[in-house]
């Protein structure tokens, strides 16, 4: 497997827009098959500017300046060790590669998908170091269970713990709690490095976390606030003592000592001093706020006057401390981090590129005002909602379902013999709600509804709608030719030019329409899929075999073919020769002759159709495609046999055939249809009961 | 009299095969005028399925519970296919 193909595959799974060509498509399909067959987990990491990914019309995933990488990691321990070695060797080449996250073995015991975050900074440029992303490693089995990457989304709300990593300097353990779709909590640890910067703001980490937890964890926030206040009080007491001491010292010490200090600083580290001025001023502003809130207005003025004097003194002292701390010792650094305020700059982005906002005082006030406005608006909205609900309830009482018996369609008994009956149960109607997968009986119901109501009688003779169960029982038909032919003769498939076949494969719905199966010159197989790159080879091969047994079988249907040829001889001499050649080919390789012709002349068309954004809506897409097919038959007069399908002119090549937002409407439409039919059904039963009495 | 009765019953009765999706076969003998509900219930109890979860087709047509083999023009040794419920979205 090449790394490029694997990367494209991962990008496609994770929802990035990628252009798919014919070359790409084959490679993607191969990788998909390989991943499923290997049953291995894989990690990937992607690096580059976020803007390129999130801009809508930007399809490129590699550029010269930015690198994107993907790695594959297995569950076997032996191979892991090898990979670690490989990373270590990479470090030598790229010295700026600083962040490296590690796995934990405990997750695997609990869940099938182990979350291993891996991040590598390989770019040498400073600008690109800011923006990088992480992906979670998920087993290929788990992807097939319809869980996308996006559901595992880290935000600062989920932070539970922060610890200092003693082995590596400047690294911290961060642990998260993730909420699954099943609402199970999982924890994740990984390392993060914090960096200093010149123009950085001074904040407590706990204060930052408090702001993000306001919505979710109200209790914790109160505790933390109290803790902060307690700490600040203690600090003030200490500071006052220090200040007194320093004041005394300064008074005692002459100006000479100050002169000694200044040149030392300049010689050691000039930029560090500049930092400290900015830091210390902002710290003290924070300390002031805590005082101001507590004390009354009368006391405030006095305090301010006193503090302004104190500040100048403290700043001189702390510079010395900073000088001693460069380079910082681990213990002192940790203590400062936990107890005092430290200048932190959040160089990393959380999860999928949402930056952490560090708020200033003005920002706080603005947020409060916004929240007050929001609350007022919500109250008004709630009042309106309540009024609407009352109205809705009155309406709902009239339209309620009566689900004592399952709905049966069609209602006429004569039509039931021809088409068959669908019984829609309460289980199936549940699937029409939002975010539910659609069941077979609703698709069967809607296809039959279209067949009976939307099509004219001429069209009914030419079009045949298959069941959803045809795709599963196709394998059995191919093995037994008797069943095949009986099915063929009973339903009159010979005279029908269009076969509409909804197909169910590996819990995915898609649609195949076979046009003119009886004539090779016009035969086309159209495939409508709302997810490109899904495997279809098995079904297409089976379907071609099915067609071959019906129409082109040399052993049993020779007489039929000959009769056809005799009729056509007088009219068209060219067709004759073609069919003779085909018969000769079939005698040589009866199984593969038709396959070759179909594949060589490009009779399988993958239509460009709108793609789904959910993991759920593929069943509704199939119904939508059939809807458009029925409309376009009337408009384009496709029933004439001599239509040439040019790819440009064909109506299904629009990728913007319909808007994706119409699909929840479609679900409601079908529900309303079922409601009407249910009412008819109930009335009929009542009539029958009355007649019996 | 006894011979006539047996003949009449034999004429009314039909043997039907029910085929699993896995390929297993079970044989039933049924009168032409009885509804399919009996057959479905017996089949589901034997195989351990719920009644609503399995659907039956005959030559590519869905069968209703209230129908009889006489209405569908069934003959001896016809095959009915059983299918599991399909729920999909991916």
XYZ file of C-alpha atoms in Angstrom:
783
model
C 0.000 0.000 0.000
C 1.391 3.365 -0.924
C 1.339 6.174 1.555
C -0.399 8.549 -0.831
C -3.346 6.247 -1.336
C -3.656 5.669 2.349
C -3.652 9.385 2.985
C -6.395 10.027 0.511
C -8.412 7.277 2.067
C -8.055 8.747 5.521
C -8.924 12.212 4.324
C -12.021 10.891 2.647
C -13.155 9.096 5.766
C -12.608 12.119 7.925
C -14.818 14.256 5.754
C -12.432 16.460 3.855
C -13.438 17.471 0.368
C -11.336 15.585 -2.132
C -11.732 15.447 -5.842
C -12.128 11.904 -7.017
C -10.838 11.011 -10.435
C -10.858 7.657 -12.103
C -7.295 7.058 -11.014
C -8.003 8.016 -7.444
C -11.105 5.957 -7.205
C -9.453 2.637 -7.947
C -6.710 3.286 -5.458
C -9.181 4.259 -2.767
C -11.186 1.147 -3.349
C -8.124 -1.019 -3.019
C -7.096 0.593 0.233
C -10.565 0.230 1.634
C -10.554 -3.482 0.898
C -7.096 -3.868 2.329
C -7.966 -2.115 5.554
C -10.986 -4.308 6.103
C -9.110 -7.488 5.318
C -6.181 -6.682 7.578
C -8.329 -5.737 10.526
C -5.729 -3.449 11.941
C -5.955 -0.140 13.609
C -4.273 2.852 12.130
C -3.196 6.224 13.311
C -2.818 9.291 11.274
C -1.753 12.822 11.800
C -2.090 15.733 9.534
C -0.184 18.885 9.468
C -0.636 22.152 7.709
C -2.570 25.365 7.859
C -6.163 24.992 8.873
C -7.436 27.580 6.490
C -6.581 25.373 3.582
C -8.721 22.587 4.956
C -11.681 24.606 6.013
C -12.085 26.820 3.025
C -14.916 25.388 1.066
C -13.607 25.516 -2.423
C -10.113 24.411 -1.619
C -9.577 20.836 -2.605
C -5.851 20.477 -2.457
C -4.380 18.460 0.295
C -0.699 18.796 -0.495
C 1.306 21.848 -1.248
C 4.987 22.456 -1.510
C 5.337 24.430 1.670
C 3.106 22.320 3.875
C 3.542 18.670 4.525
C 0.912 16.099 5.191
C 1.796 12.696 6.509
C 0.067 9.514 7.395
C 1.358 6.515 9.226
C -0.006 3.123 9.837
C 0.297 1.502 13.208
C -0.587 -1.989 14.216
C -1.715 -3.575 17.413
C 1.231 -5.929 17.581
C 3.810 -4.935 20.105
C 6.726 -5.946 17.970
C 5.780 -3.684 15.140
C 5.121 -0.847 17.536
C 8.674 -0.985 18.744
C 9.891 -0.780 15.212
C 7.740 2.245 14.588
C 9.040 3.976 17.672
C 12.537 3.454 16.425
C 11.541 4.927 13.156
C 10.224 8.029 14.840
C 13.397 8.388 16.808
C 15.410 8.273 13.650
C 13.183 10.923 12.180
C 13.903 13.199 15.089
C 17.498 13.472 14.077
C 16.550 14.802 10.707
C 13.975 17.212 12.056
C 15.220 18.854 15.215
C 12.051 20.836 15.907
C 9.926 17.811 16.389
C 8.947 18.329 19.977
C 5.533 17.000 20.702
C 4.993 13.305 20.791
C 1.995 11.720 22.370
C 1.868 8.254 23.750
C -0.675 5.518 23.907
C -2.191 3.893 26.913
C -2.973 0.225 26.958
C -5.968 0.435 29.262
C -8.366 1.724 26.667
C -8.119 -1.342 24.584
C -9.448 -3.579 27.285
C -12.600 -1.564 27.644
C -13.324 -0.678 24.070
C -12.573 -1.964 20.658
C -11.292 1.355 19.504
C -8.261 2.545 21.341
C -7.588 6.189 21.177
C -4.027 6.922 20.538
C -3.097 10.424 19.811
C 0.035 10.984 17.922
C 1.394 14.254 16.888
C 4.609 15.053 15.228
C 5.851 18.431 14.311
C 8.022 18.054 11.308
C 7.832 21.430 9.692
C 10.831 23.616 10.066
C 8.963 26.845 9.581
C 7.734 28.697 12.596
C 4.448 29.783 11.099
C 3.227 26.310 10.450
C 4.067 25.026 13.859
C 1.040 26.828 15.244
C -1.494 24.990 13.228
C -1.501 21.270 13.366
C -4.093 18.702 13.998
C -4.628 15.313 15.493
C -6.681 12.356 14.582
C -7.741 9.450 16.645
C -6.838 5.992 15.642
C -9.804 3.814 15.100
C -10.042 0.255 13.954
C -11.315 -0.357 10.470
C -14.074 -2.474 11.939
C -15.235 0.463 13.920
C -15.438 2.666 10.892
C -17.750 0.212 9.294
C -19.954 0.629 12.340
C -20.776 4.148 11.220
C -18.791 6.158 13.678
C -16.963 9.006 11.996
C -13.960 10.811 13.295
C -15.886 13.910 14.006
C -17.830 12.411 16.853
C -14.705 12.345 18.977
C -14.213 15.985 19.488
C -12.091 17.540 22.134
C -12.936 20.873 23.644
C -11.554 22.468 26.790
C -14.774 21.632 28.593
C -13.639 18.088 28.959
C -10.385 18.698 30.739
C -10.271 16.879 34.026
C -6.669 16.897 35.163
C -3.432 18.697 34.616
C -0.218 17.203 35.863
C 3.384 17.957 35.394
C 5.445 15.354 33.616
C 8.638 14.870 35.566
C 10.504 12.962 32.918
C 10.338 15.609 30.259
C 10.816 19.270 30.901
C 7.998 21.668 30.132
C 5.580 18.846 29.361
C 2.229 18.326 30.992
C -0.175 15.452 31.187
C -3.623 16.423 30.107
C -6.466 14.024 30.645
C -9.776 14.287 28.888
C -13.180 12.786 29.243
C -14.849 11.921 26.003
C -18.545 11.341 25.585
C -19.381 8.651 23.094
C -22.571 8.279 21.195
C -23.507 5.716 23.805
C -22.633 8.256 26.521
C -19.821 6.238 27.986
C -16.940 8.192 29.367
C -13.397 7.525 28.324
C -10.234 9.143 29.457
C -7.275 10.139 27.406
C -3.863 11.360 28.393
C -1.341 13.093 26.288
C 1.560 15.434 26.512
C 1.487 19.077 25.667
C 4.197 21.628 25.734
C 3.658 25.167 26.862
C 5.783 27.963 25.583
C 6.674 31.400 26.790
C 6.213 34.450 24.672
C 7.027 38.070 24.968
C 3.610 39.659 24.724
C 1.738 37.099 26.701
C -1.130 37.547 29.084
C -0.965 36.452 32.654
C -3.642 34.034 33.704
C -4.268 31.292 36.183
C -4.861 28.057 34.407
C -7.661 27.270 36.795
C -9.283 30.586 36.001
C -9.182 29.763 32.341
C -10.713 26.387 32.933
C -13.394 27.880 35.145
C -14.651 30.038 32.333
C -15.057 27.125 30.017
C -16.721 25.036 32.644
C -19.313 27.610 33.537
C -22.005 25.950 31.552
C -21.317 22.381 32.473
C -19.692 22.259 35.871
C -21.196 24.904 38.083
C -20.352 23.247 41.362
C -16.676 22.826 40.600
C -16.430 26.412 39.571
C -17.647 27.669 42.936
C -15.137 25.521 44.741
C -12.323 26.721 42.546
C -13.272 30.338 43.036
C -13.195 29.886 46.767
C -9.836 28.187 46.500
C -8.479 31.056 44.459
C -9.634 33.596 46.984
C -8.044 31.643 49.789
C -4.794 31.442 47.915
C -4.765 35.103 47.062
C -5.284 36.039 50.686
C -2.349 33.922 51.737
C -0.226 35.353 49.002
C -1.062 38.873 50.007
C -0.001 38.172 53.530
C 3.283 36.784 52.304
C 3.764 39.636 49.915
C 3.195 42.215 52.579
C 5.850 40.623 54.702
C 8.219 40.560 51.776
C 7.447 44.113 50.906
C 8.158 45.313 54.364
C 11.445 43.491 54.320
C 12.392 44.791 50.931
C 11.422 48.317 51.838
C 13.644 48.110 54.813
C 16.429 46.682 52.726
C 16.054 49.312 50.080
C 16.085 52.051 52.635
C 19.206 50.611 54.123
C 20.895 49.873 50.856
C 22.364 52.752 49.042
C 21.948 53.525 45.326
C 25.216 51.779 44.530
C 23.701 48.327 44.826
C 20.992 49.167 42.353
C 23.598 50.202 39.884
C 25.271 46.832 40.344
C 22.073 45.024 39.565
C 21.217 46.780 36.349
C 24.255 45.916 34.238
C 24.019 42.292 35.360
C 20.541 41.961 33.961
C 21.468 43.440 30.656
C 24.408 41.185 30.306
C 22.472 38.069 31.206
C 19.176 38.257 29.351
C 17.637 41.433 28.138
C 14.362 40.096 26.644
C 13.513 38.260 29.824
C 13.382 41.499 31.768
C 10.991 43.046 29.324
C 8.647 40.160 29.762
C 8.579 40.462 33.477
C 7.405 44.047 33.448
C 4.372 43.173 31.445
C 3.637 40.063 33.442
C 3.889 41.600 36.841
C 1.675 44.560 36.063
C -1.083 42.350 34.829
C -0.804 40.024 37.779
C -1.338 42.775 40.199
C -4.351 44.044 38.370
C -5.903 40.673 38.968
C -5.057 40.702 42.621
C -6.671 44.094 42.909
C -9.931 42.825 41.525
C -10.283 40.251 44.254
C -9.779 42.906 46.888
C -12.153 45.314 45.329
C -14.968 42.877 45.248
C -14.670 42.102 48.911
C -14.064 45.427 50.467
C -16.465 48.321 50.548
C -16.253 51.521 48.549
C -14.849 53.516 51.391
C -11.853 51.254 51.768
C -11.031 51.063 48.100
C -9.412 54.437 47.678
C -7.019 53.877 50.517
C -6.028 50.494 49.219
C -5.288 51.767 45.768
C -3.020 54.453 47.031
C -1.125 51.982 49.145
C -0.834 49.417 46.394
C 0.568 51.753 43.832
C 3.446 52.297 46.132
C 3.856 48.614 46.763
C 3.857 47.588 43.142
C 7.023 49.372 42.299
C 8.828 47.660 45.085
C 7.658 44.177 44.243
C 8.605 44.410 40.629
C 12.211 44.941 41.529
C 12.178 41.896 43.703
C 10.618 39.536 41.221
C 13.059 40.347 38.518
C 15.723 38.808 40.610
C 13.685 35.689 41.071
C 13.183 35.351 37.349
C 16.826 35.746 36.688
C 17.589 32.937 39.019
C 14.998 30.765 37.374
C 16.497 30.888 33.901
C 16.866 28.101 32.954
C 13.968 27.023 35.205
C 14.323 24.076 37.518
C 11.582 21.545 37.228
C 10.380 21.679 40.818
C 10.320 25.418 41.120
C 8.636 25.684 37.751
C 5.956 23.258 38.801
C 5.348 25.043 42.062
C 5.034 28.344 40.353
C 2.667 26.845 37.862
C 0.327 25.439 40.470
C 0.343 28.195 43.058
C 1.225 31.432 41.398
C 0.373 32.933 38.098
C 2.549 32.078 35.188
C 2.746 33.489 31.773
C 1.387 30.877 29.438
C 0.798 31.074 25.825
C -1.532 28.507 24.340
C 0.322 27.572 21.256
C -1.748 24.539 20.484
C -5.239 24.244 19.125
C -7.768 21.972 20.660
C -8.861 19.002 18.686
C -10.187 20.163 15.386
C -8.735 23.557 15.309
C -10.783 25.612 17.739
C -8.476 28.065 19.403
C -8.675 28.711 23.105
C -9.620 32.296 23.769
C -7.915 33.982 26.653
C -10.210 36.757 27.792
C -9.337 40.122 29.199
C -11.324 42.243 31.585
C -13.251 43.963 28.820
C -14.053 40.623 27.319
C -15.609 39.485 30.587
C -18.003 42.401 30.784
C -18.999 42.023 27.191
C -19.727 38.356 27.717
C -21.936 39.114 30.689
C -23.933 41.623 28.704
C -24.331 39.172 25.869
C -25.538 36.462 28.208
C -28.125 38.768 29.743
C -29.408 39.619 26.314
C -29.534 35.965 25.362
C -31.551 35.100 28.458
C -34.085 37.790 27.697
C -34.432 36.559 24.166
C -34.832 32.967 25.270
C -37.608 33.910 27.664
C -39.495 35.600 24.878
C -38.968 32.625 22.634
C -40.223 30.214 25.254
C -43.444 32.150 25.592
C -43.980 31.931 21.858
C -43.129 28.237 21.865
C -45.658 27.488 24.568
C -48.371 29.160 22.569
C -47.397 27.191 19.502
C -47.318 23.928 21.414
C -50.862 24.421 22.591
C -51.975 24.920 19.022
C -50.000 21.924 17.844
C -51.488 19.666 20.464
C -54.956 20.449 19.224
C -53.898 19.626 15.695
C -52.064 16.472 16.687
C -55.093 15.007 18.330
C -56.814 14.974 14.976
C -53.853 13.517 13.085
C -52.755 10.852 15.554
C -51.858 7.460 14.250
C -53.992 4.502 15.158
C -51.557 1.627 15.048
C -53.609 -1.261 16.145
C -52.901 -3.107 12.900
C -49.989 -2.790 10.481
C -50.669 -0.789 7.323
C -51.007 -2.835 4.150
C -50.418 -1.459 0.713
C -51.842 -1.554 -1.978
C -55.435 -1.584 -0.782
C -57.030 -3.292 -3.790
C -56.876 -7.069 -3.697
C -56.330 -7.422 -7.448
C -53.235 -5.241 -7.332
C -51.882 -7.218 -4.449
C -51.721 -10.305 -6.628
C -49.728 -8.522 -9.311
C -47.327 -6.490 -7.235
C -47.378 -8.042 -3.816
C -48.274 -6.463 -0.494
C -46.177 -4.470 1.906
C -47.025 -4.422 5.572
C -45.639 -1.368 7.336
C -45.383 -1.882 11.057
C -44.760 0.472 13.923
C -41.065 -0.488 13.938
C -40.733 0.784 10.392
C -42.490 4.091 10.986
C -40.051 4.834 13.806
C -37.259 4.752 11.238
C -38.687 7.839 9.520
C -37.641 10.060 12.409
C -34.495 12.127 12.280
C -31.181 10.296 12.588
C -32.669 6.858 12.081
C -31.713 4.331 9.460
C -34.488 3.470 7.052
C -35.883 -0.067 6.881
C -36.773 -2.170 3.865
C -40.558 -1.977 4.114
C -40.633 1.805 3.721
C -38.574 1.621 0.544
C -40.792 -1.134 -0.794
C -43.878 0.846 0.117
C -42.719 4.024 -1.574
C -41.625 2.245 -4.748
C -45.025 0.608 -5.045
C -46.744 3.898 -4.382
C -44.768 5.474 -7.226
C -45.523 2.557 -9.513
C -49.259 2.772 -8.947
C -49.789 6.529 -8.874
C -47.067 8.358 -10.774
C -46.588 6.093 -13.803
C -48.892 5.900 -16.781
C -50.156 2.613 -18.138
C -47.776 2.629 -21.097
C -44.888 3.127 -18.764
C -46.022 0.409 -16.427
C -45.538 -2.116 -19.216
C -41.936 -1.041 -19.773
C -40.704 -0.507 -16.211
C -40.297 -3.030 -13.457
C -39.608 -2.202 -9.820
C -37.795 -4.930 -7.950
C -38.015 -5.689 -4.252
C -35.237 -4.874 -1.858
C -34.865 -8.600 -1.218
C -33.859 -9.266 -4.793
C -30.283 -8.229 -4.076
C -29.838 -10.743 -1.269
C -31.432 -13.617 -3.150
C -29.524 -12.954 -6.358
C -26.813 -15.426 -5.379
C -29.350 -18.208 -5.075
C -30.916 -17.412 -8.443
C -27.632 -17.663 -10.279
C -26.797 -21.104 -8.980
C -30.141 -22.561 -10.021
C -31.155 -21.768 -13.559
C -34.638 -23.227 -13.122
C -35.568 -20.666 -10.481
C -34.095 -17.985 -12.651
C -36.171 -18.825 -15.688
C -39.355 -19.302 -13.719
C -38.929 -15.923 -12.093
C -38.251 -14.517 -15.528
C -41.346 -15.989 -17.134
C -43.791 -15.227 -14.343
C -43.063 -11.556 -14.009
C -42.655 -10.907 -17.737
C -39.215 -9.398 -17.465
C -38.594 -10.044 -21.143
C -40.700 -7.187 -22.397
C -39.550 -4.674 -19.812
C -36.871 -2.171 -20.738
C -36.045 -0.644 -17.383
C -35.250 -2.536 -14.206
C -35.174 -0.429 -11.069
C -33.310 -2.360 -8.406
C -32.766 -1.008 -4.881
C -29.803 -2.822 -3.412
C -28.891 -3.550 0.169
C -25.289 -4.398 0.839
C -23.422 -4.246 4.149
C -26.040 -2.006 5.683
C -25.953 0.470 2.850
C -28.657 1.342 0.344
C -27.981 2.260 -3.238
C -29.745 2.067 -6.564
C -29.058 0.347 -9.872
C -31.091 0.897 -13.019
C -30.617 -1.502 -15.927
C -31.665 -0.071 -19.284
C -32.606 -2.318 -22.215
C -31.231 -5.599 -20.864
C -32.461 -7.553 -23.873
C -30.337 -5.716 -26.430
C -26.613 -5.518 -26.141
C -26.303 -2.461 -28.344
C -28.415 -0.343 -25.996
C -27.640 -2.015 -22.692
C -26.574 0.329 -19.903
C -26.136 -0.169 -16.197
C -26.584 3.054 -14.222
C -25.379 3.206 -10.645
C -26.605 5.829 -8.193
C -24.756 5.941 -4.930
C -24.823 8.604 -2.269
C -21.383 7.525 -1.058
C -18.819 7.140 -3.759
C -16.194 4.509 -3.400
C -18.398 1.832 -1.941
C -17.777 -1.715 -3.130
C -20.135 -2.883 -5.847
C -18.250 -5.473 -7.833
C -19.945 -8.498 -6.322
C -23.420 -7.355 -7.115
C -22.600 -6.081 -10.582
C -21.003 -9.392 -11.531
C -23.981 -11.311 -10.180
C -26.386 -9.067 -12.008
C -24.573 -9.513 -15.302
C -24.652 -13.262 -14.834
C -28.370 -13.034 -14.160
C -28.913 -11.112 -17.373
C -26.766 -13.564 -19.246
C -28.787 -16.551 -18.102
C -32.022 -14.889 -19.105
C -31.150 -13.510 -22.519
C -27.838 -14.781 -23.777
C -27.666 -18.376 -22.633
C -26.492 -20.511 -25.626
C -27.724 -23.859 -24.324
C -31.357 -23.225 -23.554
C -32.295 -20.059 -25.375
C -30.736 -20.784 -28.734
C -34.084 -21.226 -30.372
C -35.314 -17.911 -29.075
C -32.294 -16.094 -30.335
C -32.546 -17.671 -33.744
C -36.149 -16.644 -34.041
C -35.213 -13.107 -33.112
C -32.505 -13.136 -35.717
C -34.780 -14.380 -38.441
C -37.192 -11.595 -37.753
C -34.480 -9.028 -37.786
C -32.768 -10.358 -40.873
C -35.061 -8.612 -43.209
C -34.879 -5.311 -41.402
C -31.306 -4.891 -40.272
C -28.408 -6.817 -41.653
C -25.846 -5.222 -39.438
C -27.382 -6.438 -36.198
C -27.348 -9.959 -37.553
C -23.640 -10.136 -37.896
C -23.119 -8.774 -34.427
C -25.313 -11.371 -32.839
C -23.679 -14.197 -34.771
C -20.339 -13.058 -33.514
C -21.645 -12.903 -29.995
C -22.936 -16.445 -30.227
C -19.574 -17.637 -31.394
C -17.891 -15.900 -28.501
C -20.338 -17.341 -26.024
C -19.523 -20.877 -27.139
C -15.891 -20.308 -26.349
C -16.296 -18.662 -22.935
C -19.917 -18.727 -21.889
C -19.329 -17.203 -18.477
C -17.254 -14.200 -19.437
C -18.347 -13.216 -22.917
C -20.970 -10.724 -21.791
C -18.756 -9.385 -19.051
C -16.067 -8.558 -21.572
C -18.443 -6.748 -23.840
C -19.945 -4.725 -21.041
C -16.639 -3.745 -19.539
C -14.854 -3.053 -22.809
C -17.588 -0.788 -24.194
C -18.040 1.116 -20.916
C -21.661 0.267 -20.353
C -21.452 0.696 -16.593
C -21.973 4.344 -15.700
C -21.288 5.756 -12.256
C -23.565 8.756 -12.094
C -22.544 12.023 -10.460
C -25.227 12.578 -7.891
C -25.449 14.675 -4.715
C -23.592 13.135 -1.811
C -24.913 12.605 1.672
C -23.560 14.443 4.685
C -24.960 12.194 7.397
C -24.361 8.544 8.049
C -28.069 7.860 8.050
C -29.797 9.305 5.029
C -28.741 6.917 2.272
C -32.149 5.215 2.161
C -33.898 8.520 1.549
C -31.427 9.332 -1.194
C -32.421 6.159 -3.025
C -36.071 7.157 -2.916
C -35.159 10.622 -4.135
C -33.294 9.164 -7.115
C -36.240 7.009 -8.082
C -38.500 10.030 -7.802
C -36.393 11.949 -10.296
C -36.190 8.950 -12.583
C -39.974 8.740 -12.780
C -40.269 12.471 -13.511
C -37.661 12.424 -16.263
C -39.143 9.459 -18.087
C -42.205 11.538 -18.860
C -40.268 14.603 -19.903
C -37.525 13.013 -21.998
C -39.497 10.225 -23.633
C -36.979 7.648 -22.665
C -39.357 4.896 -23.656
C -38.244 5.116 -27.250
C -35.776 2.367 -27.753
C -33.245 4.201 -29.858
C -32.013 6.710 -27.368
C -28.272 7.111 -27.165
C -27.027 7.911 -23.737
C -24.550 10.668 -24.079
C -22.959 11.376 -20.787
C -23.275 15.118 -21.131
C -26.937 15.092 -22.000
C -27.990 12.579 -19.447
C -30.035 14.019 -16.655
C -28.417 12.216 -13.761
C -24.975 13.669 -14.279
C -25.886 16.728 -12.233
C -24.107 16.753 -8.899
C -26.643 19.431 -7.928
C -29.742 17.512 -8.882
C -31.482 18.427 -5.647
C -30.545 20.189 -2.461
C -29.456 18.117 0.503
C -31.728 20.150 2.766
C -34.785 18.673 1.085
C -34.233 15.286 2.653
C -35.872 15.844 6.057
C -38.847 17.154 4.085
C -38.935 13.883 2.185
C -39.215 11.950 5.427
C -42.181 14.053 6.465
C -43.825 13.537 3.072
C -43.650 9.767 3.427
C -45.035 9.970 6.955
C -47.993 12.003 5.744
C -48.579 9.503 2.948
C -48.688 6.649 5.426
C -51.076 8.651 7.585
C -53.542 9.092 4.742
C -53.401 5.440 3.770
C -53.865 4.397 7.364
C -57.048 6.427 7.580
C -58.383 4.782 4.426
C -57.407 1.396 5.749
C -59.220 1.918 9.038
C -62.365 3.068 7.261
C -62.334 0.029 5.027
C -62.079 -2.328 7.940
C -64.993 -0.620 9.629
C -67.088 -1.054 6.511
C -66.245 -4.721 6.299
C -67.217 -5.223 9.925
C -70.505 -3.487 9.347
C -71.214 -5.691 6.370
C -70.599 -8.817 8.408
C -73.003 -7.660 11.082
C -66.620 -42.598 0.922
C -63.351 -42.781 2.729
C -61.357 -42.909 -0.505
C -63.173 -39.875 -1.886
C -62.428 -37.875 1.245
C -58.734 -38.664 1.082
C -58.595 -37.751 -2.565
C -60.304 -34.460 -1.930
C -57.893 -33.624 0.883
C -54.946 -34.587 -1.270
C -56.130 -32.308 -4.009
C -56.444 -29.404 -1.620
C -53.075 -29.884 0.036
C -49.792 -28.549 -1.198
C -46.182 -29.065 -0.183
C -44.186 -25.841 0.037
C -40.483 -25.297 0.628
C -39.262 -22.380 2.697
C -35.656 -21.377 2.006
C -33.442 -19.485 4.455
C -31.045 -16.768 3.411
C -28.303 -19.186 4.455
C -29.699 -21.904 2.204
C -31.462 -24.238 4.651
C -34.775 -25.738 3.601
C -37.900 -26.682 5.520
C -40.957 -28.387 4.013
C -44.564 -27.640 4.908
C -47.835 -29.251 3.856
C -50.759 -26.856 3.701
C -54.297 -26.685 2.402
C -54.858 -24.300 -0.439
C -57.487 -22.343 1.414
C -55.676 -21.742 4.711
C -54.068 -18.405 5.296
C -50.312 -17.988 5.486
C -50.392 -16.775 9.084
C -50.263 -20.356 10.340
C -47.239 -21.198 8.239
C -45.378 -18.073 9.279
C -46.055 -18.597 12.965
C -44.883 -22.195 12.903
C -41.778 -21.312 10.941
C -40.790 -18.455 13.224
C -41.336 -20.536 16.364
C -39.176 -23.325 15.015
C -36.333 -21.058 13.925
C -36.546 -18.770 16.917
C -37.274 -15.507 15.141
C -39.767 -12.802 15.962
C -42.754 -12.787 13.668
C -42.360 -9.214 12.446
C -38.675 -9.523 11.720
C -38.948 -11.963 8.822
C -40.509 -11.365 5.421
C -41.514 -13.928 2.803
C -41.391 -13.640 -0.958
C -42.721 -15.858 -3.689
C -41.125 -15.363 -7.109
C -40.090 -11.839 -6.290
C -43.374 -10.799 -4.715
C -44.014 -10.069 -1.080
C -46.620 -12.304 0.553
C -49.201 -10.954 2.953
C -50.405 -12.844 5.991
C -54.039 -12.786 4.961
C -53.424 -14.285 1.538
C -53.848 -17.953 0.680
C -51.896 -20.165 -1.739
C -54.988 -20.348 -3.899
C -54.935 -16.593 -4.508
C -51.311 -16.636 -5.614
C -51.800 -19.642 -7.950
C -49.275 -21.781 -6.109
C -48.518 -25.313 -7.173
C -46.834 -28.334 -5.647
C -43.203 -27.948 -4.555
C -43.097 -24.225 -4.998
C -40.418 -22.324 -3.163
C -40.968 -19.501 -0.674
C -37.971 -17.394 0.327
C -37.508 -16.038 3.808
C -35.629 -12.772 4.330
C -34.330 -10.976 7.352
C -35.353 -7.399 8.036
C -33.042 -4.892 6.376
C -32.176 -1.656 8.112
C -29.443 0.401 6.575
C -27.793 3.730 6.488
C -24.140 4.346 6.066
